[in-house]
Amino acid sequence: MHQRNPVIAFAHSKPDKPFSEWQPLDSHLHGVATLAGKFGSSFGAYSWAYLIGLWHDLGKFSPAFQSYIRKSNEAHLEGKPGRVDHSSAGALHAIDRFEKLGRILAYCISGHHAGLPDWESETSPQASLSWRLNRKELLLDAKAGAIPSVTTENQIPTEKGKGGTSLSRSVWLRMLFSCLVDADFLDTESFMDPEKTAQRAGYPAMDDLAPLFEDYMTQKLANAPDTKVNLIRAEVLQACRDRAADPPGLFTLTVPTGGGKTLSSMAFALRHAAVHLKRRIIYVIPYTSIIEQTADQFRSIFGEAVLEHHSNLDVADVARENARSRLACENWDAPIIVTTSVQFFESSFASRTSRCRKLHNIAESIVILDEAQLLPADFLNPVLELIRELQVNYGVTFVLSTATQPALGPHKSMDFDFIGLPGLREIIPSSLNLHSRLQRTRVEALENLSVPLSWDTIAARLMRHETVLCVVNRRDDARILWEKLPPGTIHLSALMCGAHRSDRIAEIKKNLLLKEPTRVVSTQLVEAGVDLDFPVVYRALAGLDSVAQAAGRCNREGGLDQGTVYVFQPESRIPAGHLRQAAEIGRQLLMDIEEDPLSPERFEQFFRTYYWMRGDRLDRENIMSLLYNDRELRISFRTAAEKFRLIDESAYASVLVHYGENGSKLIEKLRRQGPERWILRQAQRYVVNLPRHVHGRLLADGAIEEIHPGIFVQGHGNLYDKNLGFCVDRSMIYEPDELMI
């Protein structure tokens, strides 16, 4: 039995090791302080971050904790019976030293395990910061054992807090919290698992990535056919290179679909990073169907410098992962991050430690928002305010990339005051005249969109074409229409698992390349990032931006003099809410046959009308008021995080399906071996999300079964169809199935 050492206070223990191999508390506090200060220096907050790190575990000096750590190897955690509150003492000490200003440190310190708290909470009062700051006895206990080098620091940090937007204080506090959490994790990891720490090293510098990109582009351009479209893509690429030296700020990149935005935006970012010493490039994508192919493309250029991070990769495909990339997902310390809108924005408004940890690494970066027209309308005001805040106070350059640029500039009228994003700069010069030069289609509104067309009518029209794509608004619409078409027609929807969709898209591309007859019925999952080229496209009535995205799958490479896009009013009702609003605006603009319906001016008109119609619903959950710049620092971090959800996860539940041999094998492995991490990673490609009430009914009927807690698998063999995916009945409920976490 090890002899007690009552003099040294410990931060962390090691099982079955003598006290000499435990981590002294003062060593941990100074180590975290140094790291946190280093992270905070990227946005001018070294002293604040250093102090937060120095005082975060002050409560571990208490006799109660030191007694406990000698009995338990999990004492550094909180929240379970018998564990000691060691995070409140540092928060109390900050208030004791700096009075009201100490609340800045107190939020971060008190939340470094449980997450950033609300100042006050009616539902969980004991979790609020105001309640915890009344527990003065915890500070007295900690000070009794604390060493002077930790507690005597009383110099108020000289760096000023951030200002300029209504989110300035909350974002600054969350950034400081990120510095603390990441530093705490890293210092603890270096003590507990030095081999894991060693795996984090070795990413190439940003300067080393540009030559790799230039070599790739030189070869790509040399092998590209000499076509009009490829000539324009080269001009777009050069325009991005030319503007990359411009001062950091807010940029737009407006290029019609098929104009080469992905690689051209990366060219801009690499050169901008070199000129302005930016630390990393973060590529933000809205769709599940895009992120994997985009990450794979970048990985083929930059290798392990690319980190792919979204919820599928929180338990993701092992084939694209290694030990270092798993670690980089925790704090985004790779030079190129490919992530999703949900991951980026929900993390930016989060309170949990795991989600906030990476945020300090966004400072001094370049963020490319792909398909910027899909910024969430329900949260548009807080999202745009966050973009302004990160640009003004954290040195972040944003590039809003899209074929259909939303009207995000300021707009003020008698009945609509939209702050938007002042100072947007377009990268592409108007002299390139991209819209008219890349106009490869004509748009025709069937029956002037005044008469709903039956699915039988649409099916009859589709059968006139050997090769045609039809995009509809709802999953059940896709199934109904597919069943009316000849055998060999391909169906695509999110009722098919990811592996199934990938196989079908590969089949479509192969058929088109070989010029074989190809009819496809799909939901909107093909409308962005899926490079298909059909001579004719049909689109069910939707917002003008969706019509333009569908048009981007028509005559994409310019092989025809002109492709045709037919827009029709379907017999089914357009889903209620913002989709129906967008469709009604689109109808009005498409009915005016005298004007080009997809001109940039029309998109400006479409988005202005759309935002005006939503009015105060551009902040549906009142996020701005929860995070308002209150001088008393009474901020509701946790409530805001709970309300800022781009997807209502409570509406869905997942089921693992028998698709192909791999899907069935994975289900069998889960049954035999349990929910091992590597199996769950592979299984993500074989998951379908269902409306929760449908999921519950299937579970009650035995059609699906729960083989481990929270893991549901397909039971009946006929539930998953090789053409349609998951089949329950002919009246599937609509969900916005392309957005992902």
CSV table of N, CA and C in Angstrom, one decimal, residues 593-675:
chain,number,residue,atom,x,y,z
A,593,ILE,N,-42.4,35.5,-68.0
A,593,ILE,CA,-41.6,34.9,-69.0
A,593,ILE,C,-40.8,36.0,-69.8
A,594,GLU,N,-41.0,37.2,-69.5
A,594,GLU,CA,-40.3,38.3,-70.2
A,594,GLU,C,-38.8,38.4,-69.7
A,595,GLU,N,-38.6,38.0,-68.5
A,595,GLU,CA,-37.3,38.1,-67.9
A,595,GLU,C,-36.6,36.8,-67.8
A,596,ASP,N,-35.2,36.8,-67.7
A,596,ASP,CA,-34.5,35.6,-67.4
A,596,ASP,C,-34.7,35.2,-66.0
A,597,PRO,N,-35.4,34.1,-65.7
A,597,PRO,CA,-35.8,33.7,-64.3
A,597,PRO,C,-34.6,33.4,-63.4
A,598,LEU,N,-33.4,33.1,-64.0
A,598,LEU,CA,-32.3,32.7,-63.2
A,598,LEU,C,-31.2,33.8,-63.2
A,599,SER,N,-31.5,35.0,-63.5
A,599,SER,CA,-30.5,36.0,-63.6
A,599,SER,C,-30.1,36.4,-62.1
A,600,PRO,N,-28.9,37.0,-61.9
A,600,PRO,CA,-28.5,37.4,-60.6
A,600,PRO,C,-29.5,38.4,-60.0
A,601,GLU,N,-30.1,39.3,-60.8
A,601,GLU,CA,-31.0,40.2,-60.3
A,601,GLU,C,-32.3,39.5,-59.7
A,602,ARG,N,-32.7,38.4,-60.4
A,602,ARG,CA,-33.8,37.7,-59.9
A,602,ARG,C,-33.5,37.0,-58.5
A,603,PHE,N,-32.3,36.6,-58.3
A,603,PHE,CA,-32.0,36.0,-57.0
A,603,PHE,C,-32.0,37.0,-55.9
A,604,GLU,N,-31.5,38.2,-56.3
A,604,GLU,CA,-31.5,39.3,-55.3
A,604,GLU,C,-33.0,39.6,-54.9
A,605,GLN,N,-33.9,39.6,-55.9
A,605,GLN,CA,-35.3,39.9,-55.6
A,605,GLN,C,-35.9,38.7,-54.8
A,606,PHE,N,-35.6,37.5,-55.2
A,606,PHE,CA,-36.1,36.3,-54.5
A,606,PHE,C,-35.7,36.3,-53.0
A,607,PHE,N,-34.4,36.5,-52.7
A,607,PHE,CA,-34.0,36.4,-51.3
A,607,PHE,C,-34.5,37.6,-50.5
A,608,ARG,N,-34.5,38.8,-51.1
A,608,ARG,CA,-35.0,39.9,-50.3
A,608,ARG,C,-36.5,39.7,-49.9
A,609,THR,N,-37.3,39.2,-50.9
A,609,THR,CA,-38.7,38.9,-50.6
A,609,THR,C,-38.8,37.8,-49.6
A,610,TYR,N,-38.0,36.8,-49.7
A,610,TYR,CA,-38.1,35.7,-48.8
A,610,TYR,C,-37.7,36.1,-47.3
A,611,TYR,N,-36.7,36.9,-47.2
A,611,TYR,CA,-36.3,37.3,-45.8
A,611,TYR,C,-37.3,38.3,-45.3
A,612,TRP,N,-37.9,39.2,-46.2
A,612,TRP,CA,-38.9,40.1,-45.7
A,612,TRP,C,-40.1,39.4,-45.2
A,613,MET,N,-40.5,38.3,-45.9
A,613,MET,CA,-41.7,37.6,-45.5
A,613,MET,C,-41.5,36.9,-44.2
A,614,ARG,N,-40.3,36.5,-43.9
A,614,ARG,CA,-40.0,35.8,-42.6
A,614,ARG,C,-40.0,36.8,-41.4
A,615,GLY,N,-39.5,38.1,-41.7
A,615,GLY,CA,-39.5,39.1,-40.7
A,615,GLY,C,-38.8,38.7,-39.5
A,616,ASP,N,-39.4,38.8,-38.3
A,616,ASP,CA,-38.7,38.4,-37.0
A,616,ASP,C,-38.5,37.0,-36.8
A,617,ARG,N,-38.9,36.1,-37.8
A,617,ARG,CA,-38.6,34.7,-37.7
A,617,ARG,C,-37.2,34.4,-38.2
A,618,LEU,N,-36.4,35.4,-38.5
A,618,LEU,CA,-35.0,35.1,-38.9
A,618,LEU,C,-34.2,34.8,-37.6
A,619,ASP,N,-34.8,34.9,-36.5
A,619,ASP,CA,-34.2,34.4,-35.2
A,619,ASP,C,-35.4,33.8,-34.4
A,620,ARG,N,-35.8,32.6,-34.9
A,620,ARG,CA,-37.0,31.9,-34.5
A,620,ARG,C,-36.9,31.6,-32.9
A,621,GLU,N,-35.8,31.3,-32.4
A,621,GLU,CA,-35.7,30.9,-31.0
A,621,GLU,C,-35.2,32.1,-30.1
A,622,ASN,N,-35.1,33.3,-30.7
A,622,ASN,CA,-34.6,34.5,-29.9
A,622,ASN,C,-33.2,34.2,-29.3
A,623,ILE,N,-32.4,33.7,-30.1
A,623,ILE,CA,-31.0,33.4,-29.6
A,623,ILE,C,-30.3,34.7,-29.3
A,624,MET,N,-30.5,35.8,-30.1
A,624,MET,CA,-29.8,37.0,-29.8
A,624,MET,C,-30.2,37.6,-28.4
A,625,SER,N,-31.4,37.5,-28.0
A,625,SER,CA,-31.7,38.0,-26.7
A,625,SER,C,-31.1,37.2,-25.6
A,626,LEU,N,-31.0,35.9,-25.8
A,626,LEU,CA,-30.3,35.0,-24.8
A,626,LEU,C,-28.9,35.3,-24.6
A,627,LEU,N,-28.2,35.8,-25.7
A,627,LEU,CA,-26.8,36.0,-25.6
A,627,LEU,C,-26.5,37.5,-25.7
A,628,TYR,N,-27.4,38.4,-25.4
A,628,TYR,CA,-27.3,39.8,-25.5
A,628,TYR,C,-26.1,40.3,-24.7
A,629,ASN,N,-25.5,41.4,-25.2
A,629,ASN,CA,-24.4,42.0,-24.5
A,629,ASN,C,-24.8,42.7,-23.2
A,630,ASP,N,-25.2,42.0,-22.3
A,630,ASP,CA,-25.6,42.5,-21.0
A,630,ASP,C,-24.4,43.0,-20.2
A,631,ARG,N,-24.3,44.2,-19.8
A,631,ARG,CA,-23.2,44.7,-19.0
A,631,ARG,C,-23.0,44.0,-17.7
A,632,GLU,N,-24.0,43.4,-17.2
A,632,GLU,CA,-23.9,42.6,-16.0
A,632,GLU,C,-23.4,41.2,-16.3
A,633,LEU,N,-23.2,40.9,-17.5
A,633,LEU,CA,-22.8,39.5,-18.0
A,633,LEU,C,-23.7,38.5,-17.5
A,634,ARG,N,-25.0,38.7,-17.6
A,634,ARG,CA,-26.1,37.7,-17.3
A,634,ARG,C,-26.5,37.1,-18.6
A,635,ILE,N,-25.7,36.1,-19.0
A,635,ILE,CA,-25.9,35.4,-20.3
A,635,ILE,C,-26.4,34.0,-20.2
A,636,SER,N,-27.3,33.6,-21.0
A,636,SER,CA,-27.9,32.3,-21.0
A,636,SER,C,-27.2,31.3,-22.0
A,637,PHE,N,-26.0,30.9,-21.7
A,637,PHE,CA,-25.3,30.1,-22.6
A,637,PHE,C,-26.0,28.7,-22.9
A,638,ARG,N,-26.3,28.1,-21.8
A,638,ARG,CA,-26.9,26.7,-22.0
A,638,ARG,C,-28.2,26.7,-22.7
A,639,THR,N,-29.1,27.6,-22.3
A,639,THR,CA,-30.4,27.7,-23.0
A,639,THR,C,-30.2,28.0,-24.4
A,640,ALA,N,-29.3,29.0,-24.8
A,640,ALA,CA,-29.1,29.3,-26.2
A,640,ALA,C,-28.6,28.1,-27.0
A,641,ALA,N,-27.7,27.3,-26.4
A,641,ALA,CA,-27.2,26.1,-27.0
A,641,ALA,C,-28.2,25.1,-27.3
A,642,GLU,N,-29.1,24.9,-26.3
A,642,GLU,CA,-30.2,23.9,-26.5
A,642,GLU,C,-31.2,24.4,-27.5
A,643,LYS,N,-31.4,25.7,-27.7
A,643,LYS,CA,-32.4,26.1,-28.7
A,643,LYS,C,-31.8,26.3,-30.1
A,644,PHE,N,-30.4,26.5,-30.2
A,644,PHE,CA,-29.8,26.6,-31.5
A,644,PHE,C,-29.6,25.2,-32.1
A,645,ARG,N,-30.6,24.7,-32.8
A,645,ARG,CA,-30.5,23.4,-33.4
A,645,ARG,C,-31.0,23.5,-34.8
A,646,LEU,N,-30.0,23.4,-35.8
A,646,LEU,CA,-30.4,23.5,-37.2
A,646,LEU,C,-31.3,22.4,-37.6
A,647,ILE,N,-31.2,21.2,-37.0
A,647,ILE,CA,-32.1,20.1,-37.2
A,647,ILE,C,-32.7,19.7,-35.9
A,648,ASP,N,-34.0,19.4,-35.9
A,648,ASP,CA,-34.6,19.0,-34.7
A,648,ASP,C,-34.4,17.5,-34.6
A,649,GLU,N,-33.3,17.1,-33.8
A,649,GLU,CA,-33.0,15.7,-33.7
A,649,GLU,C,-34.1,14.9,-33.0
A,650,SER,N,-34.9,15.5,-32.2
A,650,SER,CA,-36.0,14.8,-31.5
A,650,SER,C,-37.0,14.2,-32.5
A,651,ALA,N,-37.0,14.8,-33.7
A,651,ALA,CA,-38.0,14.3,-34.7
A,651,ALA,C,-37.6,13.0,-35.4
A,652,TYR,N,-36.4,12.6,-35.3
A,652,TYR,CA,-35.9,11.5,-36.0
A,652,TYR,C,-35.3,10.4,-35.1
A,653,ALA,N,-35.3,9.2,-35.7
A,653,ALA,CA,-34.5,8.1,-35.0
A,653,ALA,C,-34.0,7.3,-36.2
A,654,SER,N,-32.8,6.6,-35.9
A,654,SER,CA,-32.1,5.9,-37.0
A,654,SER,C,-32.3,4.4,-36.9
A,655,VAL,N,-32.1,3.7,-38.0
A,655,VAL,CA,-32.2,2.3,-38.1
A,655,VAL,C,-31.1,1.8,-39.0
A,656,LEU,N,-30.4,0.8,-38.6
A,656,LEU,CA,-29.4,0.2,-39.5
A,656,LEU,C,-30.0,-0.9,-40.4
A,657,VAL,N,-29.7,-0.8,-41.7
A,657,VAL,CA,-30.5,-1.6,-42.6
A,657,VAL,C,-29.6,-2.7,-43.3
A,658,HIS,N,-30.3,-3.7,-43.8
A,658,HIS,CA,-29.6,-4.8,-44.6
A,658,HIS,C,-29.5,-4.3,-46.0
A,659,TYR,N,-28.5,-3.5,-46.3
A,659,TYR,CA,-28.2,-3.2,-47.7
A,659,TYR,C,-26.9,-3.9,-48.1
A,660,GLY,N,-27.0,-4.7,-49.1
A,660,GLY,CA,-25.9,-5.5,-49.6
A,660,GLY,C,-25.3,-6.4,-48.5
A,661,GLU,N,-24.2,-7.0,-48.9
A,661,GLU,CA,-23.5,-7.9,-47.9
A,661,GLU,C,-23.0,-7.2,-46.7
A,662,ASN,N,-22.4,-6.0,-47.0
A,662,ASN,CA,-21.8,-5.3,-45.9
A,662,ASN,C,-22.8,-4.8,-44.8
A,663,GLY,N,-23.9,-4.4,-45.2
A,663,GLY,CA,-24.9,-4.0,-44.2
A,663,GLY,C,-25.3,-5.1,-43.3
A,664,SER,N,-25.6,-6.3,-43.9
A,664,SER,CA,-26.0,-7.5,-43.2
A,664,SER,C,-24.9,-8.0,-42.3
A,665,LYS,N,-23.6,-7.9,-42.8
A,665,LYS,CA,-22.5,-8.4,-42.0
A,665,LYS,C,-22.3,-7.5,-40.8
A,666,LEU,N,-22.5,-6.2,-41.0
A,666,LEU,CA,-22.3,-5.2,-39.8
A,666,LEU,C,-23.3,-5.5,-38.8
A,667,ILE,N,-24.6,-5.7,-39.2
A,667,ILE,CA,-25.6,-6.0,-38.2
A,667,ILE,C,-25.3,-7.3,-37.4
A,668,GLU,N,-24.8,-8.3,-38.1
A,668,GLU,CA,-24.4,-9.5,-37.4
A,668,GLU,C,-23.3,-9.3,-36.5
A,669,LYS,N,-22.3,-8.5,-36.9
A,669,LYS,CA,-21.2,-8.2,-36.0
A,669,LYS,C,-21.6,-7.4,-34.8
A,670,LEU,N,-22.6,-6.5,-34.9
A,670,LEU,CA,-23.1,-5.8,-33.8
A,670,LEU,C,-23.8,-6.8,-32.8
A,671,ARG,N,-24.5,-7.7,-33.4
A,671,ARG,CA,-25.2,-8.7,-32.5
A,671,ARG,C,-24.2,-9.5,-31.7
A,672,ARG,N,-23.2,-9.9,-32.4
A,672,ARG,CA,-22.2,-10.8,-31.7
A,672,ARG,C,-21.2,-10.1,-30.8
A,673,GLN,N,-20.7,-9.0,-31.3
A,673,GLN,CA,-19.6,-8.3,-30.6
A,673,GLN,C,-20.0,-7.1,-29.8
A,674,GLY,N,-21.2,-6.7,-30.0
A,674,GLY,CA,-21.6,-5.5,-29.2
A,674,GLY,C,-21.2,-4.2,-30.0
A,675,PRO,N,-21.6,-3.0,-29.4
A,675,PRO,CA,-21.4,-1.8,-30.1
A,675,PRO,C,-20.0,-1.3,-30.0
